Amino acid sequence: MNERVVEAAAVGAAGAALGAGAGALIGLAGPAAAVAATNGVISGFRKTYDWRKQSGRLAFVLDSSWALVTTSAGLISQLIGVVTRSRFDEELSERSNRHVYERGFVVRRNFAVTVGNVVSGAGDTRDERRRHLVTDHEDVHIWQARVLGPLFPVMYLGWMIVMTPFAVTGWARGRLSGDRSTSLWAAVDRCAYWQNPLERQAYLRASQASEARSG
């Protein structure tokens, strides 16, 4: 327990410093420091970041600076996970640069949701398929958010907003021509979600990982 407290204090302080520096660039040093410090304390106590690897150190720096927008959103997912008493998966979280909840913030049944460095709706991770969903697919979204920073939500949600009218129009044209094979929801889902470049990258990575394991 003492080790967790020490790491929480150290990571929280370091996060606050990084957050303040990043936030000062846009006149939001205080709020940015608070978000980064909170993420640091939680992550430090849970031993989330893998300090032995460059990827772990980079994850912390990005979460505390460039990716603060998605990190702050991730804190809301953390709160929902706690309030709903969702099981926190320590095995998939410790030194893995992410926080994984069995339930928590869920938008769509049987689909996990990644917000910042938090994965919710992972399901029963004793099931190997659900574990791979986290490690092979959702982890891609975590790093997309880190690398793209504030651009990530704009790109992800922007694609959905722009493509939905196209999907509705295509579906309506099909219906007028007598095509009843696709529902409106399926048409929108295909264009807005399945064809989203950020989702396609994650599904491709998961497919490659699956092939590597089977090969």
Tab-separated table of N, CA, C and O in Angstrom, residues 58-163:
chain	number	residue	atom	x	y	z
A	58	LEU	N	6.178	7.625	-22.444
A	58	LEU	CA	5.551	8.473	-23.460
A	58	LEU	C	4.053	8.588	-23.218
A	58	LEU	O	3.468	9.675	-23.370
A	59	ALA	N	3.432	7.475	-22.834
A	59	ALA	CA	1.995	7.491	-22.553
A	59	ALA	C	1.665	8.499	-21.454
A	59	ALA	O	0.706	9.273	-21.568
A	60	PHE	N	2.466	8.505	-20.405
A	60	PHE	CA	2.223	9.434	-19.301
A	60	PHE	C	2.388	10.884	-19.748
A	60	PHE	O	1.554	11.740	-19.424
A	61	VAL	N	3.431	11.166	-20.485
A	61	VAL	CA	3.673	12.535	-20.939
A	61	VAL	C	2.540	13.014	-21.837
A	61	VAL	O	2.038	14.137	-21.679
A	62	LEU	N	2.124	12.183	-22.782
A	62	LEU	CA	1.043	12.574	-23.686
A	62	LEU	C	-0.278	12.731	-22.941
A	62	LEU	O	-1.019	13.701	-23.168
A	63	ASP	N	-0.585	11.803	-22.042
A	63	ASP	CA	-1.825	11.909	-21.267
A	63	ASP	C	-1.866	13.181	-20.428
A	63	ASP	O	-2.947	13.707	-20.140
A	64	SER	N	-0.697	13.657	-20.034
A	64	SER	CA	-0.609	14.829	-19.149
A	64	SER	C	-0.411	16.135	-19.903
A	64	SER	O	-0.306	17.196	-19.271
A	65	SER	N	-0.367	16.090	-21.219
A	65	SER	CA	-0.114	17.319	-21.978
A	65	SER	C	-0.953	17.380	-23.251
A	65	SER	O	-2.092	17.844	-23.231
A	66	TRP	N	-0.428	16.877	-24.341
A	66	TRP	CA	-1.079	16.967	-25.649
A	66	TRP	C	-2.468	16.344	-25.655
A	66	TRP	O	-3.395	16.846	-26.297
A	67	ALA	N	-2.653	15.242	-24.946
A	67	ALA	CA	-3.927	14.517	-24.964
A	67	ALA	C	-4.810	14.831	-23.761
A	67	ALA	O	-5.676	14.030	-23.387
A	68	LEU	N	-4.634	15.986	-23.152
A	68	LEU	CA	-5.399	16.313	-21.948
A	68	LEU	C	-6.907	16.366	-22.179
A	68	LEU	O	-7.687	16.094	-21.253
A	69	VAL	N	-7.323	16.704	-23.388
A	69	VAL	CA	-8.768	16.751	-23.667
A	69	VAL	C	-9.382	15.370	-23.495
A	69	VAL	O	-10.412	15.207	-22.821
A	70	THR	N	-8.758	14.351	-24.085
A	70	THR	CA	-9.297	13.005	-23.956
A	70	THR	C	-9.010	12.408	-22.578
A	70	THR	O	-9.779	11.588	-22.083
A	71	THR	N	-7.918	12.841	-21.953
A	71	THR	CA	-7.642	12.384	-20.582
A	71	THR	C	-8.725	12.878	-19.634
A	71	THR	O	-9.190	12.131	-18.762
A	72	SER	N	-9.138	14.118	-19.795
A	72	SER	CA	-10.191	14.665	-18.934
A	72	SER	C	-11.510	13.940	-19.171
A	72	SER	O	-12.257	13.652	-18.223
A	73	ALA	N	-11.797	13.593	-20.414
A	73	ALA	CA	-13.008	12.829	-20.706
A	73	ALA	C	-12.909	11.434	-20.096
A	73	ALA	O	-13.903	10.872	-19.621
A	74	GLY	N	-11.686	10.893	-20.100
A	74	GLY	CA	-11.470	9.583	-19.499
A	74	GLY	C	-11.752	9.577	-18.011
A	74	GLY	O	-12.196	8.566	-17.450
A	75	LEU	N	-11.515	10.707	-17.340
A	75	LEU	CA	-11.803	10.791	-15.911
A	75	LEU	C	-13.301	10.663	-15.648
A	75	LEU	O	-13.717	10.140	-14.605
A	76	ILE	N	-14.100	11.120	-16.597
A	76	ILE	CA	-15.551	10.965	-16.455
A	76	ILE	C	-15.916	9.492	-16.556
A	76	ILE	O	-16.769	8.986	-15.814
A	77	SER	N	-15.245	8.777	-17.473
A	77	SER	CA	-15.468	7.334	-17.581
A	77	SER	C	-15.050	6.624	-16.297
A	77	SER	O	-15.697	5.670	-15.851
A	78	GLN	N	-13.949	7.111	-15.712
A	78	GLN	CA	-13.505	6.556	-14.425
A	78	GLN	C	-14.603	6.725	-13.378
A	78	GLN	O	-14.920	5.788	-12.621
A	79	LEU	N	-15.170	7.918	-13.325
A	79	LEU	CA	-16.207	8.216	-12.337
A	79	LEU	C	-17.427	7.320	-12.539
A	79	LEU	O	-17.983	6.788	-11.569
A	80	ILE	N	-17.834	7.148	-13.792
A	80	ILE	CA	-18.989	6.297	-14.081
A	80	ILE	C	-18.699	4.858	-13.661
A	80	ILE	O	-19.559	4.170	-13.102
A	81	GLY	N	-17.471	4.408	-13.914
A	81	GLY	CA	-17.088	3.063	-13.519
A	81	GLY	C	-17.185	2.865	-12.017
A	81	GLY	O	-17.642	1.822	-11.542
A	82	VAL	N	-16.773	3.879	-11.273
A	82	VAL	CA	-16.818	3.798	-9.812
A	82	VAL	C	-18.254	3.868	-9.306
A	82	VAL	O	-18.667	3.076	-8.452
A	83	VAL	N	-19.021	4.812	-9.836
A	83	VAL	CA	-20.402	5.001	-9.388
A	83	VAL	C	-21.257	3.767	-9.673
A	83	VAL	O	-22.112	3.385	-8.858
A	84	THR	N	-21.025	3.141	-10.828
A	84	THR	CA	-21.806	1.954	-11.192
A	84	THR	C	-21.225	0.677	-10.583
A	84	THR	O	-21.722	-0.418	-10.844
A	85	ARG	N	-20.154	0.836	-9.793
A	85	ARG	CA	-19.513	-0.291	-9.121
A	85	ARG	C	-19.058	-1.374	-10.103
A	85	ARG	O	-19.178	-2.567	-9.847
A	86	SER	N	-18.573	-0.914	-11.214
A	86	SER	CA	-18.070	-1.848	-12.212
A	86	SER	C	-16.744	-2.443	-11.753
A	86	SER	O	-15.926	-1.757	-11.134
A	87	ARG	N	-16.513	-3.696	-12.067
A	87	ARG	CA	-15.255	-4.340	-11.685
A	87	ARG	C	-14.104	-3.746	-12.478
A	87	ARG	O	-14.160	-3.641	-13.688
A	88	PHE	N	-13.063	-3.354	-11.758
A	88	PHE	CA	-11.859	-2.830	-12.393
A	88	PHE	C	-10.895	-3.987	-12.610
A	88	PHE	O	-10.574	-4.720	-11.677
A	89	ASP	N	-10.449	-4.174	-13.842
A	89	ASP	CA	-9.578	-5.300	-14.169
A	89	ASP	C	-8.117	-4.905	-13.942
A	89	ASP	O	-7.494	-4.274	-14.787
A	90	GLU	N	-7.594	-5.267	-12.782
A	90	GLU	CA	-6.216	-4.917	-12.444
A	90	GLU	C	-5.213	-5.602	-13.358
A	90	GLU	O	-4.188	-5.009	-13.722
A	91	GLU	N	-5.496	-6.836	-13.727
A	91	GLU	CA	-4.542	-7.586	-14.536
A	91	GLU	C	-4.324	-6.955	-15.911
A	91	GLU	O	-3.206	-6.925	-16.426
A	92	LEU	N	-5.400	-6.442	-16.509
A	92	LEU	CA	-5.286	-5.820	-17.823
A	92	LEU	C	-4.888	-4.347	-17.745
A	92	LEU	O	-4.651	-3.722	-18.775
A	93	SER	N	-4.804	-3.821	-16.524
A	93	SER	CA	-4.513	-2.404	-16.348
A	93	SER	C	-3.102	-2.139	-15.804
A	93	SER	O	-2.422	-1.206	-16.252
A	94	GLU	N	-2.665	-2.942	-14.847
A	94	GLU	CA	-1.390	-2.670	-14.196
A	94	GLU	C	-0.224	-2.752	-15.169
A	94	GLU	O	-0.051	-3.745	-15.872
A	95	ARG	N	0.547	-1.679	-15.226
A	95	ARG	CA	1.713	-1.531	-16.101
A	95	ARG	C	1.350	-1.757	-17.568
A	95	ARG	O	2.176	-2.181	-18.365
A	96	SER	N	0.104	-1.430	-17.918
A	96	SER	CA	-0.358	-1.591	-19.301
A	96	SER	C	-0.752	-0.259	-19.931
A	96	SER	O	-1.252	-0.225	-21.061
A	97	ASN	N	-0.557	0.836	-19.184
A	97	ASN	CA	-0.820	2.188	-19.674
A	97	ASN	C	-2.294	2.432	-20.014
A	97	ASN	O	-2.612	3.235	-20.890
A	98	ARG	N	-3.184	1.726	-19.302
A	98	ARG	CA	-4.615	1.904	-19.529
A	98	ARG	C	-5.387	1.476	-18.287
A	98	ARG	O	-4.866	0.766	-17.428
A	99	HIS	N	-6.654	1.900	-18.208
A	99	HIS	CA	-7.570	1.509	-17.142
A	99	HIS	C	-8.705	0.718	-17.785
A	99	HIS	O	-9.323	1.203	-18.737
A	100	VAL	N	-8.994	-0.457	-17.281
A	100	VAL	CA	-10.005	-1.319	-17.901
A	100	VAL	C	-11.123	-1.654	-16.916
A	100	VAL	O	-10.858	-2.167	-15.820
A	101	TYR	N	-12.360	-1.363	-17.324
A	101	TYR	CA	-13.537	-1.674	-16.523
A	101	TYR	C	-14.399	-2.718	-17.233
A	101	TYR	O	-14.557	-2.665	-18.454
A	102	GLU	N	-14.956	-3.616	-16.448
A	102	GLU	CA	-15.820	-4.661	-16.999
A	102	GLU	C	-17.083	-4.059	-17.594
A	102	GLU	O	-17.544	-4.474	-18.652
A	103	ARG	N	-17.650	-3.066	-16.903
A	103	ARG	CA	-18.858	-2.406	-17.415
A	103	ARG	C	-18.609	-0.899	-17.441
A	103	ARG	O	-17.897	-0.430	-18.282
A	104	GLY	N	-19.266	-0.154	-16.560
A	104	GLY	CA	-19.069	1.292	-16.530
A	104	GLY	C	-19.786	1.996	-17.668
A	104	GLY	O	-20.944	1.699	-17.978
A	105	PHE	N	-19.113	2.918	-18.324
A	105	PHE	CA	-19.689	3.723	-19.413
A	105	PHE	C	-19.826	2.865	-20.672
A	105	PHE	O	-18.840	2.513	-21.304
A	106	VAL	N	-21.055	2.513	-21.014
A	106	VAL	CA	-21.314	1.673	-22.185
A	106	VAL	C	-22.344	2.359	-23.072
A	106	VAL	O	-23.399	2.780	-22.606
A	107	VAL	N	-22.040	2.464	-24.348
A	107	VAL	CA	-22.941	3.106	-25.307
A	107	VAL	C	-23.746	2.073	-26.078
A	107	VAL	O	-24.917	2.287	-26.393
A	108	ARG	N	-23.104	0.934	-26.351
A	108	ARG	CA	-23.706	-0.079	-27.215
A	108	ARG	C	-23.460	-1.459	-26.628
A	108	ARG	O	-22.324	-1.784	-26.258
A	109	ARG	N	-24.481	-2.256	-26.550
A	109	ARG	CA	-24.374	-3.575	-25.937
A	109	ARG	C	-23.311	-4.433	-26.641
A	109	ARG	O	-23.251	-4.484	-27.861
A	110	ASN	N	-22.484	-5.066	-25.825
A	110	ASN	CA	-21.411	-5.965	-26.276
A	110	ASN	C	-20.244	-5.246	-26.947
A	110	ASN	O	-19.318	-5.897	-27.435
A	111	PHE	N	-20.286	-3.929	-27.001
A	111	PHE	CA	-19.194	-3.151	-27.569
A	111	PHE	C	-18.472	-2.405	-26.449
A	111	PHE	O	-19.104	-1.733	-25.631
A	112	ALA	N	-17.157	-2.530	-26.418
A	112	ALA	CA	-16.372	-1.763	-25.455
A	112	ALA	C	-16.299	-0.311	-25.923
A	112	ALA	O	-16.467	-0.016	-27.112
A	113	VAL	N	-16.052	0.584	-24.989
A	113	VAL	CA	-15.936	2.009	-25.305
A	113	VAL	C	-14.636	2.537	-24.703
A	113	VAL	O	-14.390	2.366	-23.507
A	114	THR	N	-13.822	3.154	-25.526
A	114	THR	CA	-12.566	3.720	-25.042
A	114	THR	C	-12.651	5.238	-25.057
A	114	THR	O	-12.953	5.842	-26.088
A	115	VAL	N	-12.392	5.839	-23.915
A	115	VAL	CA	-12.359	7.300	-23.796
A	115	VAL	C	-11.034	7.662	-23.133
A	115	VAL	O	-10.800	7.317	-21.972
A	116	GLY	N	-10.167	8.328	-23.856
A	116	GLY	CA	-8.845	8.630	-23.318
A	116	GLY	C	-8.075	7.353	-23.049
A	116	GLY	O	-7.911	6.506	-23.933
A	117	ASN	N	-7.611	7.188	-21.821
A	117	ASN	CA	-6.873	5.972	-21.471
A	117	ASN	C	-7.734	4.977	-20.681
A	117	ASN	O	-7.212	4.122	-19.984
A	118	VAL	N	-9.056	5.121	-20.811
A	118	VAL	CA	-9.998	4.276	-20.061
A	118	VAL	C	-10.850	3.434	-21.007
A	118	VAL	O	-11.514	3.966	-21.902
A	119	VAL	N	-10.828	2.128	-20.780
A	119	VAL	CA	-11.668	1.208	-21.551
A	119	VAL	C	-12.827	0.763	-20.662
A	119	VAL	O	-12.616	0.217	-19.578
A	120	SER	N	-14.043	0.993	-21.111
A	120	SER	CA	-15.234	0.561	-20.383
A	120	SER	C	-15.975	-0.477	-21.216
A	120	SER	O	-15.811	-0.546	-22.429
A	121	GLY	N	-16.799	-1.273	-20.542
A	121	GLY	CA	-17.573	-2.278	-21.264
A	121	GLY	C	-16.730	-3.414	-21.803
A	121	GLY	O	-17.099	-4.042	-22.804
A	122	ALA	N	-15.607	-3.706	-21.140
A	122	ALA	CA	-14.738	-4.786	-21.614
A	122	ALA	C	-15.391	-6.149	-21.471
A	122	ALA	O	-15.005	-7.106	-22.146
A	123	GLY	N	-16.371	-6.252	-20.601
A	123	GLY	CA	-17.057	-7.525	-20.403
A	123	GLY	C	-16.266	-8.461	-19.515
A	123	GLY	O	-15.372	-8.034	-18.779
A	124	ASP	N	-16.588	-9.715	-19.595
A	124	ASP	CA	-15.917	-10.729	-18.784
A	124	ASP	C	-14.549	-11.027	-19.398
A	124	ASP	O	-14.432	-11.825	-20.320
A	125	THR	N	-13.526	-10.380	-18.891
A	125	THR	CA	-12.189	-10.520	-19.464
A	125	THR	C	-11.509	-11.833	-19.103
A	125	THR	O	-10.357	-12.051	-19.480
A	126	ARG	N	-12.226	-12.700	-18.397
A	126	ARG	CA	-11.717	-14.067	-18.235
A	126	ARG	C	-11.864	-14.819	-19.548
A	126	ARG	O	-11.195	-15.826	-19.776
A	127	ASP	N	-12.764	-14.304	-20.396
A	127	ASP	CA	-12.944	-14.841	-21.743
A	127	ASP	C	-11.815	-14.303	-22.616
A	127	ASP	O	-11.624	-13.089	-22.738
A	128	GLU	N	-11.063	-15.186	-23.242
A	128	GLU	CA	-9.895	-14.777	-24.037
A	128	GLU	C	-10.277	-13.820	-25.155
A	128	GLU	O	-9.532	-12.889	-25.465
A	129	ARG	N	-11.444	-14.020	-25.739
A	129	ARG	CA	-11.886	-13.141	-26.824
A	129	ARG	C	-12.072	-11.704	-26.342
A	129	ARG	O	-11.702	-10.753	-27.045
A	130	ARG	N	-12.622	-11.540	-25.147
A	130	ARG	CA	-12.814	-10.196	-24.600
A	130	ARG	C	-11.489	-9.569	-24.195
A	130	ARG	O	-11.302	-8.354	-24.331
A	131	ARG	N	-10.555	-10.384	-23.736
A	131	ARG	CA	-9.227	-9.868	-23.392
A	131	ARG	C	-8.541	-9.331	-24.646
A	131	ARG	O	-7.932	-8.258	-24.624
A	132	HIS	N	-8.657	-10.085	-25.724
A	132	HIS	CA	-8.035	-9.648	-26.969
A	132	HIS	C	-8.710	-8.400	-27.533
A	132	HIS	O	-8.068	-7.606	-28.225
A	133	LEU	N	-10.006	-8.251	-27.240
A	133	LEU	CA	-10.693	-7.029	-27.658
A	133	LEU	C	-10.000	-5.815	-27.047
A	133	LEU	O	-9.810	-4.787	-27.716
A	134	VAL	N	-9.615	-5.939	-25.791
A	134	VAL	CA	-8.938	-4.836	-25.102
A	134	VAL	C	-7.521	-4.641	-25.624
A	134	VAL	O	-7.122	-3.534	-25.991
A	135	THR	N	-6.755	-5.719	-25.669
A	135	THR	CA	-5.334	-5.607	-26.014
A	135	THR	C	-5.080	-5.342	-27.493
A	135	THR	O	-4.099	-4.679	-27.842
A	136	ASP	N	-5.962	-5.832	-28.371
A	136	ASP	CA	-5.722	-5.723	-29.804
A	136	ASP	C	-6.492	-4.602	-30.484
A	136	ASP	O	-6.036	-4.063	-31.492
A	137	HIS	N	-7.673	-4.284	-29.954
A	137	HIS	CA	-8.514	-3.274	-30.604
A	137	HIS	C	-8.581	-1.969	-29.805
A	137	HIS	O	-8.197	-0.911	-30.308
A	138	GLU	N	-9.056	-2.066	-28.572
A	138	GLU	CA	-9.243	-0.842	-27.782
A	138	GLU	C	-7.929	-0.136	-27.488
A	138	GLU	O	-7.879	1.097	-27.394
A	139	ASP	N	-6.842	-0.892	-27.353
A	139	ASP	CA	-5.554	-0.267	-27.092
A	139	ASP	C	-5.121	0.618	-28.256
A	139	ASP	O	-4.419	1.613	-28.072
A	140	VAL	N	-5.558	0.273	-29.472
A	140	VAL	CA	-5.267	1.111	-30.638
A	140	VAL	C	-5.942	2.464	-30.471
A	140	VAL	O	-5.351	3.522	-30.747
A	141	HIS	N	-7.197	2.469	-30.009
A	141	HIS	CA	-7.911	3.732	-29.800
A	141	HIS	C	-7.234	4.585	-28.727
A	141	HIS	O	-7.193	5.820	-28.830
A	142	ILE	N	-6.717	3.928	-27.692
A	142	ILE	CA	-6.021	4.680	-26.647
A	142	ILE	C	-4.834	5.432	-27.229
A	142	ILE	O	-4.629	6.619	-26.938
A	143	TRP	N	-4.056	4.759	-28.069
A	143	TRP	CA	-2.889	5.412	-28.659
A	143	TRP	C	-3.268	6.398	-29.759
A	143	TRP	O	-2.580	7.404	-29.968
A	144	GLN	N	-4.374	6.148	-30.441
A	144	GLN	CA	-4.868	7.142	-31.399
A	144	GLN	C	-5.173	8.448	-30.674
A	144	GLN	O	-4.815	9.538	-31.148
A	145	ALA	N	-5.838	8.331	-29.524
A	145	ALA	CA	-6.188	9.519	-28.744
A	145	ALA	C	-4.939	10.231	-28.238
A	145	ALA	O	-4.902	11.469	-28.186
A	146	ARG	N	-3.925	9.468	-27.860
A	146	ARG	CA	-2.693	10.075	-27.369
A	146	ARG	C	-1.938	10.804	-28.476
A	146	ARG	O	-1.459	11.915	-28.289
A	147	VAL	N	-1.833	10.168	-29.609
A	147	VAL	CA	-1.065	10.749	-30.712
A	147	VAL	C	-1.801	11.929	-31.349
A	147	VAL	O	-1.201	12.966	-31.640
A	148	LEU	N	-3.100	11.779	-31.547
A	148	LEU	CA	-3.881	12.836	-32.193
A	148	LEU	C	-4.308	13.930	-31.215
A	148	LEU	O	-4.655	15.033	-31.637
A	149	GLY	N	-4.303	13.617	-29.926
A	149	GLY	CA	-4.653	14.618	-28.916
A	149	GLY	C	-6.039	15.192	-29.135
A	149	GLY	O	-7.008	14.458	-29.344
A	150	PRO	N	-6.174	16.530	-29.126
A	150	PRO	CA	-7.494	17.153	-29.269
A	150	PRO	C	-8.122	16.928	-30.641
A	150	PRO	O	-9.315	17.176	-30.823
A	151	LEU	N	-7.329	16.456	-31.598
A	151	LEU	CA	-7.864	16.196	-32.929
A	151	LEU	C	-8.670	14.898	-32.970
A	151	LEU	O	-9.522	14.711	-33.840
A	152	PHE	N	-8.395	13.992	-32.027
A	152	PHE	CA	-9.044	12.682	-32.065
A	152	PHE	C	-10.564	12.771	-31.994
A	152	PHE	O	-11.258	12.216	-32.860
A	153	PRO	N	-11.150	13.432	-30.989
A	153	PRO	CA	-12.619	13.494	-30.940
A	153	PRO	C	-13.209	14.228	-32.133
A	153	PRO	O	-14.304	13.891	-32.598
A	154	VAL	N	-12.484	15.229	-32.634
A	154	VAL	CA	-12.962	15.967	-33.807
A	154	VAL	C	-13.028	15.050	-35.026
A	154	VAL	O	-14.013	15.038	-35.775
A	155	MET	N	-11.961	14.255	-35.204
A	155	MET	CA	-11.906	13.353	-36.355
A	155	MET	C	-12.918	12.213	-36.226
A	155	MET	O	-13.611	11.874	-37.185
A	156	TYR	N	-13.005	11.624	-35.034
A	156	TYR	CA	-13.891	10.475	-34.848
A	156	TYR	C	-15.355	10.884	-34.958
A	156	TYR	O	-16.119	10.309	-35.746
A	157	LEU	N	-15.746	11.872	-34.169
A	157	LEU	CA	-17.139	12.303	-34.181
A	157	LEU	C	-17.480	13.042	-35.467
A	157	LEU	O	-18.605	12.950	-35.967
A	158	GLY	N	-16.481	13.767	-36.003
A	158	GLY	CA	-16.700	14.485	-37.257
A	158	GLY	C	-17.055	13.541	-38.393
A	158	GLY	O	-17.950	13.825	-39.205
A	159	TRP	N	-16.354	12.401	-38.453
A	159	TRP	CA	-16.660	11.411	-39.480
A	159	TRP	C	-18.109	10.938	-39.343
A	159	TRP	O	-18.840	10.836	-40.333
A	160	MET	N	-18.530	10.644	-38.130
A	160	MET	CA	-19.882	10.148	-37.901
A	160	MET	C	-20.929	11.194	-38.301
A	160	MET	O	-21.936	10.864	-38.932
A	161	ILE	N	-20.658	12.439	-37.955
A	161	ILE	CA	-21.616	13.515	-38.258
A	161	ILE	C	-21.727	13.739	-39.762
A	161	ILE	O	-22.823	13.913	-40.307
A	162	VAL	N	-20.585	13.727	-40.439
A	162	VAL	CA	-20.576	13.983	-41.879
A	162	VAL	C	-21.165	12.818	-42.663
A	162	VAL	O	-21.911	13.014	-43.635
A	163	MET	N	-20.842	11.597	-42.256
A	163	MET	CA	-21.261	10.429	-43.026
A	163	MET	C	-22.714	10.025	-42.800
A	163	MET	O	-23.306	9.363	-43.655
